[in-house]
Coordinates of C-alpha atoms in Angstrom, one line a residue:
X1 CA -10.0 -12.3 -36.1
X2 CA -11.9 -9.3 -37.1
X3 CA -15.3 -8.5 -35.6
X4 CA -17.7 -8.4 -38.7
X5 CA -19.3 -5.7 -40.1
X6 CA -22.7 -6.3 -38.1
X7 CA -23.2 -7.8 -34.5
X8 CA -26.5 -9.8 -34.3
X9 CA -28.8 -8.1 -32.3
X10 CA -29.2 -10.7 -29.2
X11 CA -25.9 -9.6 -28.1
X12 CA -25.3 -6.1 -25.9
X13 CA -23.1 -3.6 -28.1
X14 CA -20.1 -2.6 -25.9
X15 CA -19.1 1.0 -26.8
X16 CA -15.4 1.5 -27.2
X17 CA -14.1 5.0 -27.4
X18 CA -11.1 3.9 -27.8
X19 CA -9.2 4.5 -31.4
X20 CA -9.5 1.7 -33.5
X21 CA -7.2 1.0 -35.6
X22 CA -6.5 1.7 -39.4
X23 CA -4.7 -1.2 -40.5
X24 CA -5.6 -4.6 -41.4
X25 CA -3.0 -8.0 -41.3
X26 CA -3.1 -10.3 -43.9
X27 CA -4.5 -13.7 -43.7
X28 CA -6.8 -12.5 -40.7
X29 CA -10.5 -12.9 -41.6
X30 CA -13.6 -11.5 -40.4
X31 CA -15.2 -13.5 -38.1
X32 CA -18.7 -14.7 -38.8
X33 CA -22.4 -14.6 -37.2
X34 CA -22.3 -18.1 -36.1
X35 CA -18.5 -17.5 -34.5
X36 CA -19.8 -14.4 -32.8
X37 CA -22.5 -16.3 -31.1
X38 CA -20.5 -19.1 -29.7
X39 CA -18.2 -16.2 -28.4
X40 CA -20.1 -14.7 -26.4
X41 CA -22.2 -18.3 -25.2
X42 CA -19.0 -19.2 -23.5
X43 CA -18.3 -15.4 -22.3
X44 CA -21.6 -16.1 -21.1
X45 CA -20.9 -19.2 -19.4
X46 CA -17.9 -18.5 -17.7
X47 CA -19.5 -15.2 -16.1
X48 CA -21.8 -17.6 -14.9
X49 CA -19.2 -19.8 -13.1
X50 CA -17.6 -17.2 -11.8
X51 CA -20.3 -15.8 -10.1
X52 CA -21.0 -19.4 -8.5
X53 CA -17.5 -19.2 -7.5
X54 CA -17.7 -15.9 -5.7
X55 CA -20.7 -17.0 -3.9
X56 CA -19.3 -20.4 -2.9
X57 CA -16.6 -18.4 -1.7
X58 CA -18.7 -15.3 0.2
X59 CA -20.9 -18.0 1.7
X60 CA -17.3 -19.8 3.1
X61 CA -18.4 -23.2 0.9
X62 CA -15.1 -23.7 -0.4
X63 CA -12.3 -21.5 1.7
X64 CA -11.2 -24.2 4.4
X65 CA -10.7 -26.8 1.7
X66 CA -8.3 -25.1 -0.5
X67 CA -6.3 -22.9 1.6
X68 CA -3.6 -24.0 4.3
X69 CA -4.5 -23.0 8.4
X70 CA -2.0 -19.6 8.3
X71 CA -3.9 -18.4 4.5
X72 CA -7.6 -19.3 6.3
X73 CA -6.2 -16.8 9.2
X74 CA -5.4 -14.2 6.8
X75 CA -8.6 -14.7 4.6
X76 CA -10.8 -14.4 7.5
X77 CA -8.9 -11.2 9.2
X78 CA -9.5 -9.2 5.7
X79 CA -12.9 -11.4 4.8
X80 CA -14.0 -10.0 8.3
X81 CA -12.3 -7.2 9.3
X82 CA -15.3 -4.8 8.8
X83 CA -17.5 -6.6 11.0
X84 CA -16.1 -6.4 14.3
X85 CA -14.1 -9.4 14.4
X86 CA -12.6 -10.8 17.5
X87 CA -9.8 -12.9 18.3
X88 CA -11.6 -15.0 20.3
X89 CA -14.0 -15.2 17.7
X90 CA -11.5 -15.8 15.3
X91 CA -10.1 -18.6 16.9
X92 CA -13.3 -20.4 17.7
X93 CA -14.3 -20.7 13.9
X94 CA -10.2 -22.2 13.2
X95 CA -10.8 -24.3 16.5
X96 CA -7.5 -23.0 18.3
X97 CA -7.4 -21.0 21.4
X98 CA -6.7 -17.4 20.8
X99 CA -3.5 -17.5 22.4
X100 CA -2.6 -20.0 19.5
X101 CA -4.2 -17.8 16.9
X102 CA -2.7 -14.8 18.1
X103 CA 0.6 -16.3 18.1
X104 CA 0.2 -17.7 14.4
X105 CA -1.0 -13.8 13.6
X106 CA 2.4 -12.5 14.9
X107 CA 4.4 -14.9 13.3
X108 CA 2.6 -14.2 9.6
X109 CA 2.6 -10.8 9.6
X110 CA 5.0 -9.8 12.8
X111 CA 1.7 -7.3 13.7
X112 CA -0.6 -8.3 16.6
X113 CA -4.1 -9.2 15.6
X114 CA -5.6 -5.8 16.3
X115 CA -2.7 -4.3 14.4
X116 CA -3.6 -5.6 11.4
X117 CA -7.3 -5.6 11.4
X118 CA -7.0 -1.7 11.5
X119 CA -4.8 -2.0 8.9
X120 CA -6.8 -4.1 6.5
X121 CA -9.9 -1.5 7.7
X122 CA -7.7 1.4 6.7
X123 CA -6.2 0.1 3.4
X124 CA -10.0 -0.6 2.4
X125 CA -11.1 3.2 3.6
X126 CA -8.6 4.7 1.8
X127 CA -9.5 2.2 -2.1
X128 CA -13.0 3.2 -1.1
X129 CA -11.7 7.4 -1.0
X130 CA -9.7 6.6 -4.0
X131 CA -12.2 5.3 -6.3
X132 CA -16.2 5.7 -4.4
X133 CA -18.5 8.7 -3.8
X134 CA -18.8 7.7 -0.6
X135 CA -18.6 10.9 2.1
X136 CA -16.5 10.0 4.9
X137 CA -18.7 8.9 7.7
X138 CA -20.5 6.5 5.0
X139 CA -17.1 4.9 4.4
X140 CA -15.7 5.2 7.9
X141 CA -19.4 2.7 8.7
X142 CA -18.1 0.5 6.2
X143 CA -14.9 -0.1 7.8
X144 CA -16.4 -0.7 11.1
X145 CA -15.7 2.3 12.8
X146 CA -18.8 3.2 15.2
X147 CA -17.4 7.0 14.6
X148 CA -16.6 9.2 11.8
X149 CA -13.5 10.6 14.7
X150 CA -11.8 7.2 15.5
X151 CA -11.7 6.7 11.5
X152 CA -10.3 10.1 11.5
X153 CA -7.8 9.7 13.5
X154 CA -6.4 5.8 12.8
X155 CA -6.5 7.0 9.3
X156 CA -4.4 10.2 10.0
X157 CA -2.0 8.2 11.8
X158 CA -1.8 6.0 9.4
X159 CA -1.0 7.5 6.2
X160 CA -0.3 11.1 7.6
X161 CA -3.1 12.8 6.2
X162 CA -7.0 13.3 6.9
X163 CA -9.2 11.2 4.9
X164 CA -10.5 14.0 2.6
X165 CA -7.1 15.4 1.7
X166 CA -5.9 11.6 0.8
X167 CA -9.1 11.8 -1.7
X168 CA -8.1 14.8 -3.6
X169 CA -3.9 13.5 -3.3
X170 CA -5.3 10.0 -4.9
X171 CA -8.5 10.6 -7.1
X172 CA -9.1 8.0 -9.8
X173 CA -9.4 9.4 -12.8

């Protein structure tokens, strides 16, 4: 369908700068005020679902029922990573001993537990250079580095760069 030639004015105009284009195909009508409003009534609806969703699953409502034991590990490694999690810690939430835990770790990934939470911390430092304003000490806070120099260096050894000079190789255009 076409969008008609007026949106009613209880919906927010989206500005597309994008080309539209010239043709037309036949048989395909314009759509009407009535259509537009149920439209964007069960736009509206689902973006209201989905934020339920994302809270149920921020709030850990719904995680443990849906996932198997070695996806809950995982979830909560990268769910967590930021905030100094532990392995004991860890395994005390998934109720198995952190020997257990770190052994299920290993045999997931083949990293050790500390391994890959500077690796999750890393590969969200470097989205956050790629595509935030962030200066480096705010983002290196946000991956749960204490210091702006630990960050520095994990990250160098990393991806073989400093932080900065990965921002100006990746920017997001």
């Amino acid at each position: 369908r076409y969008a008609p030639d007026s949106i009613p004015d209880s919906i927010p105009l989206y500005k597309d700068t994008a080309p539209k284009l010239k043709m037309r195909f036949r048989n395909v009508k314009k759509t009407n005020e009535d259509e537009v409003l149920l439209v964007m009534e069960g736009l509206r609806q689902l973006a209201s679902r989905l934020v339920l969703w994302v809270d149920s699953m921020h709030s850990g409502q719904n995680w443990r029922t849906s996932m198997k034991r070695d996806e809950q590990i995982l979830f909560l490694i990268k769910r967590r990573c930021r905030d100094n999690i532990t392995l004991p810690s860890l395994a005390s939430e998934l109720h198995l001993s952190p020997s257990r835990t770190a052994h299920i770790v290993k045999e997931l990934t083949g990293k050790n537990f500390k391994t890959l939470v500077t690796e999750y911390r890393l590969d969200h430092g470097a989205k956050l250079l790629r595509y935030s304003g962030e200066n480096v000490a705010q983002i290196a806070d946000s991956c749960g580095y204490d210091n702006v120099s630990n960050f520095h260096k994990a990250f160098r050894k990393k991806f073989k760069t400093t932080p900065l000079k990965y921002r100006r190789q990746n920017a997001h255009d």
